[in-house]
Phi, psi and omega in degrees: 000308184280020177259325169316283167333291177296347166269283160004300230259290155351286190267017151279338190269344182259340164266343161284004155302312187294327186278344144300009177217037175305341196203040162228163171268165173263125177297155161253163199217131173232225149270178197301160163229176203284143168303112186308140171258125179321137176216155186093211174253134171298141163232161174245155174282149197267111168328316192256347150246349167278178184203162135258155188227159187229152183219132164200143197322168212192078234019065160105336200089032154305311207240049193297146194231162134216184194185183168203108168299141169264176182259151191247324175198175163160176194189140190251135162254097170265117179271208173275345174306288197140197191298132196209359174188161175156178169181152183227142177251125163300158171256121170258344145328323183262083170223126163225168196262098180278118194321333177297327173251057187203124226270136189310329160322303186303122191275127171273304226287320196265001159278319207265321151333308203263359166277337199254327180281173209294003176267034164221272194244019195356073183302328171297346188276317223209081179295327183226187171222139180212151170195135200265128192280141163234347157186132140286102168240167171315147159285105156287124172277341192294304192296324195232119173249151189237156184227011193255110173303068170148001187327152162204026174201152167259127176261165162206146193204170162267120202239122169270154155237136142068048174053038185221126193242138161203160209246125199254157153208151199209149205260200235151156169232109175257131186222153188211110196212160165066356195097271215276162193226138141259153133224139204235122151198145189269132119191188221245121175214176187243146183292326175322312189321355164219029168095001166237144223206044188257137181081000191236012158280166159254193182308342214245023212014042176276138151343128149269169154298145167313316176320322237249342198271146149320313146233124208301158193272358187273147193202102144269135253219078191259163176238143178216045174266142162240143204228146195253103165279158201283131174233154201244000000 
């Protein structure tokens, strides 16, 4: 019976893990590449309306915490192709806690400490997160699926964390009208894949199962830039 219970209880926590992540992709991830070289007309990313925003499960997924982090710089490249280069650096000093996901009780101030401190993003060590496009291609819908409504590009870039670069692609809505670039994309990639790993030892620091973790191992990841082109 309790082995019953306990498969049960498994397989409610992985799927309401999977359902915190309904309406993001999943990345694919290889090693670091070369930086795509700019090409075309420049935009700069606009500070102040872009954002990233981040989510990640929380006993099981019950209980997902998110936020949103700003940006400290960046900058886009467009041709007759479309977006074709570019990169943005976070401020991880500004990674916050959004009060909706946190119970009226709950010191946010004393959660977001602790995303800064070293069993996470160790931010005195380490201030930003960056990342560089290394190829842009068309979205095939026949070839590709997406949860990103209207996608129409694949990015693939190098996303640094605690100084461990690794190069993820994801499918994107990029649009570019008026003088402005936007891009938009959800997704999903795991944190170990850049050294954080807080929660998935036990006391004796033996490997736990991912079922098993406290905080999921999945760290979803949306994108919101709007980028300005450069007038001379």
């Amino acid at each position: 019976m309790k082995k019953i219970v306990l498969s049960l209880a498994v397989i409610a926590t992985m799927t309401l893990a999977s359902c915190g992540n309904k309406n993001a992709d999943k990345v694919t991830t290889t090693t670091e590449q070369e930086v795509a070289t700019e090409k075309g007309e420049k935009f700069n990313v606009n500070l102040t309306d872009s954002y990233v925003t981040w989510k990640v499960g929380h006993k099981g997924g019950l209980d997902p915490r998110f936020g949103k982090i700003s940006l400290q710089s960046g900058d886009i490249a467009v041709d007759a192709s479309g977006l074709n280069a570019g990169n943005y650096v976070m401020d991880m000093n500004t990674i916050a806690v959004d009060r909706e996901s946190v119970s009226k009780d709950e010191d946010v101030a004393k959660l977001e400490g602790h995303l800064k401190n070293a069993d996470f993003f160790d931010v005195e060590k380490y201030p930003t997160v960056a990342f560089a496009i290394t190829k842009v291609e068309d979205f095939d819908a026949s070839k590709n699926e997406s949860k990103i409504e209207g996608a129409n590009k694949l990015v693939s870039g190098n996303l640094t964390i605690l100084d461990n670069t690794v190069n993820i692609t994801f499918p994107a809505k990029v649009t570019i009208a008026d003088g402005k670039t936007t891009v938009e994309a959800n997704f999903v990639a795991q944190r170990t894949d850049w050294g954080i790993k807080f929660g998935t030892t036990d006391k004796t620091g033996a490997a736990i199962s991912p079922a098993e973790w406290g905080i999921s191992q999945d760290m979803e990841i949306g994108i919101h830039l709007v980028a300005d082109k450069v007038t001379e």
